[in-house]
Amino acid sequence: MNKYTERIYNGVVKENPTFIMMLGMCPTLAVTTSAINGFGMGVSTLAVLILSNLIISALRKVIPDQVRLPAYIVIVASLVTVIQLLIQAYIPFLYDALGIYIPLIVVNCIILGRAEAYAAKNPPLLSVMDGLGMGLGFTLALTLIGIVRELFGAGTLFGVQVMPGFYEPVAILTKAPGAFLVLAIIIAIMNGAQIDTAANDKVESCDGCCATCGKPCATPKQETAETKEGETV
Amino acid sequence: MTSLFMIVITAAFVDNVVLNQFLGLCSFLGVSKQIETAGSLGAAVIFVITIASGVANLLYDFVLDPLGLSYLQTIVFILVIAALVQMVEMFLKKAVPALHSALGIYLPLITTNCAVLGVALNNVTDGYNFIQSVLAGFGTAVGYTIAIVVLAGIRERLAYNENIPKAFQGAPIVLLSAALMAIAFCGFSGLA
């Protein structure tokens, strides 16, 4: 496995942003009411992630260290605005379904986390592969959760009826509480299978604070002085 | 007057920002181990969101909208929120040191709390004016505080419970508690 395919494997399996790192939980829970919504959100984030990694990596020697976080935020916010306008123009049903969660991709920990942890230190092509891997991992996870919720909550899959007629859909799974329920069960399964994740503190993550995601999420926690300085906008 | 009151109630309970809209989920799950810290974070969030939604509304109504630049709202709002939090922190440090020492460490954490940006964007979508925006922001933040303090109360009890199955210890049981809270909050949906 060369270092480019290793990045893909890392994002999809080893450091899967959703199941292992537990990042970007807001969109994960909010938009996975159906498989297509989860997939759409995943692909939108994937596009932003690849482009932001590419641009930030290309500019990594130009952006002064002291103002890197504001600079990253402006880059990411601009990309998100572009993607939002594109979705609004070409996939209106997805725009209506995802609503406010499209602009909120800006504050998705995964994007700033990868910018700071990877793209700021590595050459553009590797950073693009890193974004691709992480984005694919995120898309896969969201689609999976969406499939589970749609299948048991509505009896359909990508809008097509698949459950037999006598199956009574568990409607709560497509509502807000169902999101928490499904995620709880998924993490419990991961715990039961003894997979190391951020949820059982085997993997260091940003401990529930998106703002600290400015520092690399996958490495042991450091003193917050660095974050403090980075926050000086 | 009633409609203004309804905006607060709707924002706090019916469309609860965490349990119904999943915004600010990271800190909801991360900083809810103790009631005291959860309460302080909640107070800081109320402070910041109320101010931020007012400022964001003024910017949108008097700068972005008249100039036809409303597509820039995401970029402008996130930068304004980040700068605002910084300014609030500096102001508190000088003017109200007691409040700063109580809320200080939480303020930088709120910058990228998606709830702040979410409220600002929601207010634009709902077409709220200045007063409505501020009230919606306040209500949302109160809803956040209620949710995180209640969850912290549950977690303080859970910490002494030894009957939880091994696989469900830690994050899963917290999420299950949140799910039950979300079901309870569904009861408010008839209000609006």
GROMACS .gro file of C-alpha atoms in nm:
model
  425
    1MET     CA    1   0.000   0.000   0.000
    2ASN     CA    2   0.161   0.328  -0.102
    3LYS     CA    3   0.122   0.646   0.101
    4TYR     CA    4  -0.167   0.774  -0.114
    5THR     CA    5  -0.391   0.469  -0.077
    6GLU     CA    6  -0.287   0.455   0.289
    7ARG     CA    7  -0.458   0.795   0.335
    8ILE     CA    8  -0.784   0.654   0.196
    9TYR     CA    9  -0.765   0.348   0.422
   10ASN     CA   10  -0.685   0.573   0.717
   11GLY     CA   11  -0.991   0.794   0.657
   12VAL     CA   12  -1.240   0.519   0.579
   13VAL     CA   13  -1.135   0.256   0.833
   14LYS     CA   14  -0.855   0.336   1.077
   15GLU     CA   15  -0.953   0.688   1.179
   16ASN     CA   16  -1.311   0.692   1.052
   17PRO     CA   17  -1.430   1.041   1.152
   18THR     CA   18  -1.773   0.927   1.266
   19PHE     CA   19  -1.734   0.581   1.418
   20ILE     CA   20  -1.379   0.602   1.557
   21MET     CA   21  -1.311   0.975   1.610
   22MET     CA   22  -1.673   1.075   1.692
   23LEU     CA   23  -1.639   1.404   1.507
   24GLY     CA   24  -1.903   1.613   1.333
   25MET     CA   25  -2.186   1.470   1.538
   26CYS     CA   26  -2.431   1.754   1.466
   27PRO     CA   27  -2.481   1.674   1.096
   28THR     CA   28  -2.445   1.302   1.164
   29LEU     CA   29  -2.750   1.300   1.386
   30ALA     CA   30  -2.949   1.576   1.220
   31VAL     CA   31  -2.962   1.477   0.853
   32THR     CA   32  -2.958   1.097   0.864
   33THR     CA   33  -3.337   1.069   0.867
   34SER     CA   34  -3.308   0.892   0.531
   35ALA     CA   35  -3.030   0.726   0.335
   36ILE     CA   36  -3.033   0.981   0.053
   37ASN     CA   37  -3.008   1.276   0.296
   38GLY     CA   38  -2.715   1.115   0.475
   39PHE     CA   39  -2.545   1.044   0.143
   40GLY     CA   40  -2.606   1.400   0.018
   41MET     CA   41  -2.462   1.552   0.334
   42GLY     CA   42  -2.165   1.316   0.316
   43VAL     CA   43  -2.086   1.408  -0.044
   44SER     CA   44  -2.123   1.783   0.024
   45THR     CA   45  -1.881   1.756   0.314
   46LEU     CA   46  -1.648   1.540   0.101
   47ALA     CA   47  -1.633   1.810  -0.166
   48VAL     CA   48  -1.562   2.085   0.088
   49LEU     CA   49  -1.303   1.870   0.263
   50ILE     CA   50  -1.105   1.787  -0.053
   51LEU     CA   51  -1.102   2.149  -0.171
   52SER     CA   52  -1.022   2.296   0.170
   53ASN     CA   53  -0.738   2.048   0.223
   54LEU     CA   54  -0.603   2.130  -0.123
   55ILE     CA   55  -0.615   2.508  -0.078
   56ILE     CA   56  -0.488   2.511   0.280
   57SER     CA   57  -0.206   2.274   0.192
   58ALA     CA   58  -0.109   2.483  -0.109
   59LEU     CA   59  -0.108   2.799   0.106
   60ARG     CA   60   0.054   2.641   0.411
   61LYS     CA   61   0.381   2.832   0.367
   62VAL     CA   62   0.203   3.162   0.295
   63ILE     CA   63  -0.043   3.178   0.586
   64PRO     CA   64   0.123   3.324   0.898
   65ASP     CA   65   0.100   3.092   1.195
   66GLN     CA   66  -0.070   3.344   1.424
   67VAL     CA   67  -0.372   3.398   1.202
   68ARG     CA   68  -0.401   3.050   1.058
   69LEU     CA   69  -0.734   2.961   1.220
   70PRO     CA   70  -0.922   3.271   1.093
   71ALA     CA   71  -0.763   3.213   0.752
   72TYR     CA   72  -0.878   2.851   0.747
   73ILE     CA   73  -1.227   2.954   0.854
   74VAL     CA   74  -1.254   3.208   0.570
   75ILE     CA   75  -1.135   2.948   0.316
   76VAL     CA   76  -1.377   2.685   0.444
   77ALA     CA   77  -1.669   2.930   0.466
   78SER     CA   78  -1.611   3.046   0.107
   79LEU     CA   79  -1.605   2.685  -0.018
   80VAL     CA   80  -1.919   2.603   0.176
   81THR     CA   81  -2.097   2.903   0.024
   82VAL     CA   82  -2.001   2.784  -0.325
   83ILE     CA   83  -2.123   2.429  -0.256
   84GLN     CA   84  -2.443   2.567  -0.102
   85LEU     CA   85  -2.520   2.776  -0.412
   86LEU     CA   86  -2.445   2.476  -0.638
   87ILE     CA   87  -2.677   2.247  -0.443
   88GLN     CA   88  -2.947   2.514  -0.439
   89ALA     CA   89  -2.923   2.549  -0.816
   90TYR     CA   90  -2.891   2.188  -0.927
   91ILE     CA   91  -3.029   1.962  -0.648
   92PRO     CA   92  -3.316   2.167  -0.498
   93PHE     CA   93  -3.479   1.873  -0.315
   94LEU     CA   94  -3.153   1.807  -0.128
   95TYR     CA   95  -3.122   2.179  -0.050
   96ASP     CA   96  -3.468   2.174   0.107
   97ALA     CA   97  -3.398   1.855   0.301
   98LEU     CA   98  -3.059   1.960   0.441
   99GLY     CA   99  -3.153   2.325   0.495
  100ILE     CA  100  -2.944   2.501   0.759
  101TYR     CA  101  -2.704   2.207   0.790
  102ILE     CA  102  -2.536   2.295   0.459
  103PRO     CA  103  -2.397   2.632   0.581
  104LEU     CA  104  -2.318   2.464   0.911
  105ILE     CA  105  -2.059   2.246   0.734
  106VAL     CA  106  -1.831   2.544   0.818
  107VAL     CA  107  -1.826   2.449   1.183
  108ASN     CA  108  -1.792   2.075   1.122
  109CYS     CA  109  -1.496   1.969   1.336
  110ILE     CA  110  -1.373   1.726   1.071
  111ILE     CA  111  -1.285   2.004   0.827
  112LEU     CA  112  -1.093   2.235   1.060
  113GLY     CA  113  -0.949   1.930   1.232
  114ARG     CA  114  -0.803   1.789   0.909
  115ALA     CA  115  -0.681   2.134   0.804
  116GLU     CA  116  -0.487   2.177   1.126
  117ALA     CA  117  -0.381   1.816   1.177
  118TYR     CA  118  -0.288   1.723   0.822
  119ALA     CA  119  -0.321   1.977   0.541
  120ALA     CA  120  -0.116   2.242   0.722
  121LYS     CA  121   0.183   2.009   0.736
  122ASN     CA  122   0.168   1.801   0.417
  123PRO     CA  123   0.196   1.857   0.041
  124PRO     CA  124  -0.121   1.924  -0.163
  125LEU     CA  125  -0.162   1.587  -0.335
  126LEU     CA  126  -0.136   1.390  -0.010
  127SER     CA  127  -0.375   1.636   0.156
  128VAL     CA  128  -0.628   1.584  -0.122
  129MET     CA  129  -0.608   1.208  -0.068
  130ASP     CA  130  -0.648   1.265   0.307
  131GLY     CA  131  -0.959   1.476   0.242
  132LEU     CA  132  -1.089   1.211   0.004
  133GLY     CA  133  -1.035   0.935   0.259
  134MET     CA  134  -1.192   1.126   0.549
  135GLY     CA  135  -1.478   1.244   0.327
  136LEU     CA  136  -1.546   0.891   0.204
  137GLY     CA  137  -1.539   0.763   0.561
  138PHE     CA  138  -1.787   1.032   0.664
  139THR     CA  139  -2.013   0.967   0.362
  140LEU     CA  140  -2.009   0.594   0.427
  141ALA     CA  141  -2.095   0.641   0.795
  142LEU     CA  142  -2.378   0.887   0.727
  143THR     CA  143  -2.526   0.669   0.453
  144LEU     CA  144  -2.510   0.364   0.683
  145ILE     CA  145  -2.686   0.545   0.970
  146GLY     CA  146  -2.938   0.684   0.719
  147ILE     CA  147  -3.005   0.334   0.582
  148VAL     CA  148  -3.067   0.195   0.931
  149ARG     CA  149  -3.301   0.480   1.029
  150GLU     CA  150  -3.491   0.481   0.700
  151LEU     CA  151  -3.521   0.102   0.678
  152PHE     CA  152  -3.661   0.052   1.029
  153GLY     CA  153  -3.823   0.393   1.067
  154ALA     CA  154  -4.009   0.412   0.736
  155GLY     CA  155  -3.966   0.069   0.578
  156THR     CA  156  -3.807   0.219   0.268
  157LEU     CA  157  -3.456   0.243   0.125
  158PHE     CA  158  -3.357   0.545  -0.086
  159GLY     CA  159  -3.733   0.609  -0.111
  160VAL     CA  160  -3.821   0.260  -0.240
  161GLN     CA  161  -4.046   0.038  -0.029
  162VAL     CA  162  -3.843  -0.268   0.075
  163MET     CA  163  -3.997  -0.392   0.398
  164PRO     CA  164  -4.297  -0.629   0.356
  165GLY     CA  165  -4.641  -0.473   0.392
  166PHE     CA  166  -4.711  -0.616   0.738
  167TYR     CA  167  -4.402  -0.444   0.884
  168GLU     CA  168  -4.507  -0.160   1.114
  169PRO     CA  169  -4.243   0.117   1.080
  170VAL     CA  170  -4.083   0.236   1.405
  171ALA     CA  171  -4.157   0.599   1.326
  172ILE     CA  172  -3.955   0.735   1.620
  173LEU     CA  173  -3.632   0.631   1.445
  174THR     CA  174  -3.682   0.899   1.181
  175LYS     CA  175  -3.759   1.159   1.451
  176ALA     CA  176  -3.506   1.340   1.672
  177PRO     CA  177  -3.494   1.084   1.958
  178GLY     CA  178  -3.426   0.806   1.707
  179ALA     CA  179  -3.098   0.970   1.609
  180PHE     CA  180  -2.968   0.946   1.966
  181LEU     CA  181  -3.100   0.588   1.998
  182VAL     CA  182  -2.934   0.463   1.679
  183LEU     CA  183  -2.600   0.627   1.763
  184ALA     CA  184  -2.614   0.487   2.119
  185ILE     CA  185  -2.668   0.137   1.984
  186ILE     CA  186  -2.393   0.171   1.722
  187ILE     CA  187  -2.139   0.286   1.985
  188ALA     CA  188  -2.253   0.009   2.221
  189ILE     CA  189  -2.188  -0.245   1.944
  190MET     CA  190  -1.843  -0.095   1.886
  191ASN     CA  191  -1.775  -0.112   2.261
  192GLY     CA  192  -1.901  -0.470   2.274
  193ALA     CA  193  -1.669  -0.564   1.988
  194GLN     CA  194  -1.387  -0.393   2.182
  195ILE     CA  195  -1.296  -0.156   1.902
  196ASP     CA  196  -1.095   0.140   2.027
  197THR     CA  197  -1.286   0.462   1.969
  198ALA     CA  198  -1.301   0.814   2.110
  199ALA     CA  199  -1.620   0.707   2.288
  200ASN     CA  200  -1.440   0.467   2.521
  201ASP     CA  201  -1.143   0.703   2.559
  202LYS     CA  202  -0.906   0.465   2.380
  203VAL     CA  203  -0.856   0.727   2.108
  204GLU     CA  204  -0.785   1.085   2.203
  205SER     CA  205  -1.040   1.317   2.049
  206CYS     CA  206  -1.131   1.678   2.104
  207ASP     CA  207  -1.347   1.584   2.402
  208GLY     CA  208  -1.665   1.733   2.279
  209CYS     CA  209  -1.541   2.075   2.198
  210CYS     CA  210  -1.529   2.175   1.835
  211ALA     CA  211  -1.315   2.477   1.920
  212THR     CA  212  -1.030   2.264   2.044
  213CYS     CA  213  -1.039   2.084   1.713
  214GLY     CA  214  -0.797   2.347   1.591
  215LYS     CA  215  -0.535   2.113   1.728
  216PRO     CA  216  -0.485   1.766   1.585
  217CYS     CA  217  -0.769   1.552   1.711
  218ALA     CA  218  -0.593   1.219   1.675
  219THR     CA  219  -0.291   1.299   1.888
  220PRO     CA  220  -0.268   1.314   2.267
  221LYS     CA  221  -0.403   1.630   2.421
  222GLN     CA  222  -0.160   1.913   2.471
  223GLU     CA  223  -0.171   2.217   2.690
  224THR     CA  224  -0.448   2.449   2.575
  225ALA     CA  225  -0.209   2.742   2.542
  226GLU     CA  226  -0.174   2.664   2.174
  227THR     CA  227  -0.549   2.669   2.123
  228LYS     CA  228  -0.583   2.989   2.318
  229GLU     CA  229  -0.332   3.162   2.099
  230GLY     CA  230  -0.497   3.024   1.788
  231GLU     CA  231  -0.832   3.162   1.895
  232THR     CA  232  -0.703   3.517   1.899
  233VAL     CA  233  -0.900   3.631   1.598
  234MET     CA  234  -4.653   4.073   2.294
  235THR     CA  235  -4.789   3.718   2.293
  236SER     CA  236  -4.608   3.645   1.969
  237LEU     CA  237  -4.278   3.764   2.120
  238PHE     CA  238  -4.337   3.541   2.421
  239MET     CA  239  -4.414   3.250   2.189
  240ILE     CA  240  -4.083   3.305   2.007
  241VAL     CA  241  -3.895   3.250   2.334
  242ILE     CA  242  -4.101   2.945   2.432
  243THR     CA  243  -4.075   2.792   2.085
  244ALA     CA  244  -3.700   2.845   2.070
  245ALA     CA  245  -3.642   2.709   2.420
  246PHE     CA  246  -3.872   2.408   2.427
  247VAL     CA  247  -4.052   2.321   2.104
  248ASP     CA  248  -3.751   2.352   1.872
  249ASN     CA  249  -3.495   2.278   2.142
  250VAL     CA  250  -3.159   2.353   1.988
  251VAL     CA  251  -2.986   2.036   2.109
  252LEU     CA  252  -3.258   1.776   2.140
  253ASN     CA  253  -3.452   1.870   1.830
  254GLN     CA  254  -3.206   2.045   1.600
  255PHE     CA  255  -2.883   1.873   1.709
  256LEU     CA  256  -2.685   2.197   1.725
  257GLY     CA  257  -2.417   2.243   1.991
  258LEU     CA  258  -2.414   1.869   2.034
  259CYS     CA  259  -2.038   1.847   2.086
  260SER     CA  260  -2.036   2.055   2.402
  261PHE     CA  261  -2.371   1.905   2.508
  262LEU     CA  262  -2.207   1.563   2.524
  263GLY     CA  263  -1.857   1.680   2.620
  264VAL     CA  264  -1.912   1.931   2.898
  265SER     CA  265  -2.207   1.771   3.078
  266LYS     CA  266  -2.029   1.566   3.343
  267GLN     CA  267  -2.107   1.804   3.631
  268ILE     CA  268  -2.405   2.029   3.693
  269GLU     CA  269  -2.184   2.319   3.801
  270THR     CA  270  -1.968   2.330   3.487
  271ALA     CA  271  -2.271   2.268   3.268
  272GLY     CA  272  -2.446   2.562   3.433
  273SER     CA  273  -2.147   2.794   3.379
  274LEU     CA  274  -2.119   2.692   3.015
  275GLY     CA  275  -2.494   2.747   2.978
  276ALA     CA  276  -2.464   3.098   3.123
  277ALA     CA  277  -2.179   3.179   2.884
  278VAL     CA  278  -2.382   3.043   2.592
  279ILE     CA  279  -2.686   3.255   2.686
  280PHE     CA  280  -2.461   3.560   2.702
  281VAL     CA  281  -2.291   3.501   2.367
  282ILE     CA  282  -2.586   3.378   2.163
  283THR     CA  283  -2.812   3.665   2.273
  284ILE     CA  284  -2.552   3.925   2.173
  285ALA     CA  285  -2.445   3.739   1.858
  286SER     CA  286  -2.798   3.701   1.722
  287GLY     CA  287  -2.860   4.074   1.776
  288VAL     CA  288  -2.538   4.176   1.600
  289ALA     CA  289  -2.590   3.927   1.317
  290ASN     CA  290  -2.939   4.063   1.261
  291LEU     CA  291  -2.821   4.425   1.246
  292LEU     CA  292  -2.547   4.328   1.000
  293TYR     CA  293  -2.788   4.139   0.778
  294ASP     CA  294  -3.064   4.401   0.782
  295PHE     CA  295  -2.844   4.708   0.737
  296VAL     CA  296  -2.537   4.588   0.547
  297LEU     CA  297  -2.574   4.255   0.369
  298ASP     CA  298  -2.935   4.276   0.254
  299PRO     CA  299  -2.936   4.637   0.122
  300LEU     CA  300  -2.613   4.569  -0.069
  301GLY     CA  301  -2.745   4.244  -0.214
  302LEU     CA  302  -2.470   4.047  -0.047
  303SER     CA  303  -2.689   3.804   0.144
  304TYR     CA  304  -2.502   3.508  -0.007
  305LEU     CA  305  -2.202   3.615   0.202
  306GLN     CA  306  -2.394   3.556   0.524
  307THR     CA  307  -2.214   3.236   0.628
  308ILE     CA  308  -1.867   3.390   0.593
  309VAL     CA  309  -1.965   3.718   0.759
  310PHE     CA  310  -2.154   3.557   1.048
  311ILE     CA  311  -1.878   3.313   1.142
  312LEU     CA  312  -1.614   3.587   1.140
  313VAL     CA  313  -1.835   3.827   1.333
  314ILE     CA  314  -1.912   3.562   1.592
  315ALA     CA  315  -1.544   3.478   1.636
  316ALA     CA  316  -1.450   3.844   1.671
  317LEU     CA  317  -1.745   3.912   1.899
  318VAL     CA  318  -1.654   3.634   2.140
  319GLN     CA  319  -1.302   3.773   2.156
  320MET     CA  320  -1.435   4.124   2.227
  321VAL     CA  321  -1.682   4.003   2.488
  322GLU     CA  322  -1.397   3.823   2.661
  323MET     CA  323  -1.176   4.133   2.662
  324PHE     CA  324  -1.464   4.353   2.779
  325LEU     CA  325  -1.555   4.117   3.064
  326LYS     CA  326  -1.191   4.091   3.171
  327LYS     CA  327  -1.171   4.470   3.212
  328ALA     CA  328  -1.522   4.557   3.323
  329VAL     CA  329  -1.659   4.260   3.515
  330PRO     CA  330  -1.362   4.049   3.635
  331ALA     CA  331  -1.584   3.832   3.857
  332LEU     CA  332  -1.801   3.726   3.565
  333HIS     CA  333  -1.491   3.676   3.352
  334SER     CA  334  -1.334   3.437   3.598
  335ALA     CA  335  -1.659   3.241   3.611
  336LEU     CA  336  -1.724   3.221   3.235
  337GLY     CA  337  -1.381   3.301   3.094
  338ILE     CA  338  -1.258   2.956   3.004
  339TYR     CA  339  -1.583   2.872   2.826
  340LEU     CA  340  -1.593   3.177   2.602
  341PRO     CA  341  -1.331   3.065   2.346
  342LEU     CA  342  -1.497   2.724   2.333
  343ILE     CA  343  -1.818   2.883   2.210
  344THR     CA  344  -1.665   3.039   1.898
  345THR     CA  345  -1.722   2.736   1.683
  346ASN     CA  346  -2.023   2.608   1.873
  347CYS     CA  347  -2.256   2.544   1.583
  348ALA     CA  348  -2.554   2.663   1.786
  349VAL     CA  349  -2.436   3.026   1.764
  350LEU     CA  350  -2.406   3.022   1.385
  351GLY     CA  351  -2.720   2.810   1.360
  352VAL     CA  352  -2.933   3.063   1.547
  353ALA     CA  353  -2.801   3.352   1.337
  354LEU     CA  354  -2.880   3.167   1.012
  355ASN     CA  355  -3.220   3.050   1.140
  356ASN     CA  356  -3.317   3.408   1.227
  357VAL     CA  357  -3.247   3.513   0.868
  358THR     CA  358  -3.450   3.220   0.730
  359ASP     CA  359  -3.740   3.308   0.962
  360GLY     CA  360  -3.725   3.675   0.861
  361TYR     CA  361  -3.704   3.799   1.221
  362ASN     CA  362  -3.646   4.166   1.301
  363PHE     CA  363  -3.398   4.286   1.564
  364ILE     CA  364  -3.613   4.231   1.874
  365GLN     CA  365  -3.741   3.897   1.750
  366SER     CA  366  -3.385   3.783   1.670
  367VAL     CA  367  -3.254   3.875   2.013
  368LEU     CA  368  -3.547   3.698   2.182
  369ALA     CA  369  -3.509   3.391   1.961
  370GLY     CA  370  -3.137   3.383   2.043
  371PHE     CA  371  -3.208   3.418   2.414
  372GLY     CA  372  -3.476   3.148   2.405
  373THR     CA  373  -3.254   2.910   2.212
  374ALA     CA  374  -2.969   2.956   2.459
  375VAL     CA  375  -3.203   2.904   2.754
  376GLY     CA  376  -3.320   2.581   2.591
  377TYR     CA  377  -2.957   2.476   2.550
  378THR     CA  378  -2.884   2.553   2.915
  379ILE     CA  379  -3.188   2.360   3.037
  380ALA     CA  380  -3.094   2.059   2.827
  381ILE     CA  381  -2.726   2.051   2.929
  382VAL     CA  382  -2.797   2.106   3.301
  383VAL     CA  383  -3.063   1.832   3.304
  384LEU     CA  384  -2.829   1.592   3.123
  385ALA     CA  385  -2.550   1.679   3.369
  386GLY     CA  386  -2.787   1.596   3.655
  387ILE     CA  387  -2.863   1.259   3.498
  388ARG     CA  388  -2.493   1.190   3.439
  389GLU     CA  389  -2.401   1.270   3.800
  390ARG     CA  390  -2.644   0.996   3.903
  391LEU     CA  391  -2.528   0.758   3.629
  392ALA     CA  392  -2.170   0.783   3.756
  393TYR     CA  393  -2.271   0.584   4.066
  394ASN     CA  394  -2.481   0.328   3.885
  395GLU     CA  395  -2.314  -0.011   3.861
  396ASN     CA  396  -2.594  -0.192   3.679
  397ILE     CA  397  -2.517  -0.055   3.333
  398PRO     CA  398  -2.410  -0.330   3.089
  399LYS     CA  399  -2.043  -0.302   3.001
  400ALA     CA  400  -2.100  -0.221   2.634
  401PHE     CA  401  -2.337   0.063   2.725
  402GLN     CA  402  -2.106   0.235   2.974
  403GLY     CA  403  -1.976   0.578   2.877
  404ALA     CA  404  -2.109   0.742   2.563
  405PRO     CA  405  -2.396   0.499   2.481
  406ILE     CA  406  -2.579   0.542   2.813
  407VAL     CA  407  -2.540   0.922   2.785
  408LEU     CA  408  -2.688   0.911   2.434
  409LEU     CA  409  -2.974   0.691   2.557
  410SER     CA  410  -3.044   0.945   2.833
  411ALA     CA  411  -3.043   1.217   2.568
  412ALA     CA  412  -3.283   1.009   2.358
  413LEU     CA  413  -3.526   0.983   2.650
  414MET     CA  414  -3.494   1.357   2.709
  415ALA     CA  415  -3.564   1.416   2.340
  416ILE     CA  416  -3.878   1.203   2.365
  417ALA     CA  417  -3.986   1.407   2.666
  418PHE     CA  418  -3.925   1.731   2.475
  419CYS     CA  419  -4.144   1.598   2.190
  420GLY     CA  420  -4.428   1.659   2.435
  421PHE     CA  421  -4.379   2.032   2.384
  422SER     CA  422  -4.442   2.008   2.012
  423GLY     CA  423  -4.814   2.072   2.055
  424LEU     CA  424  -4.743   2.415   2.207
  425ALA     CA  425  -4.661   2.611   1.895
   0.00000   0.00000   0.00000
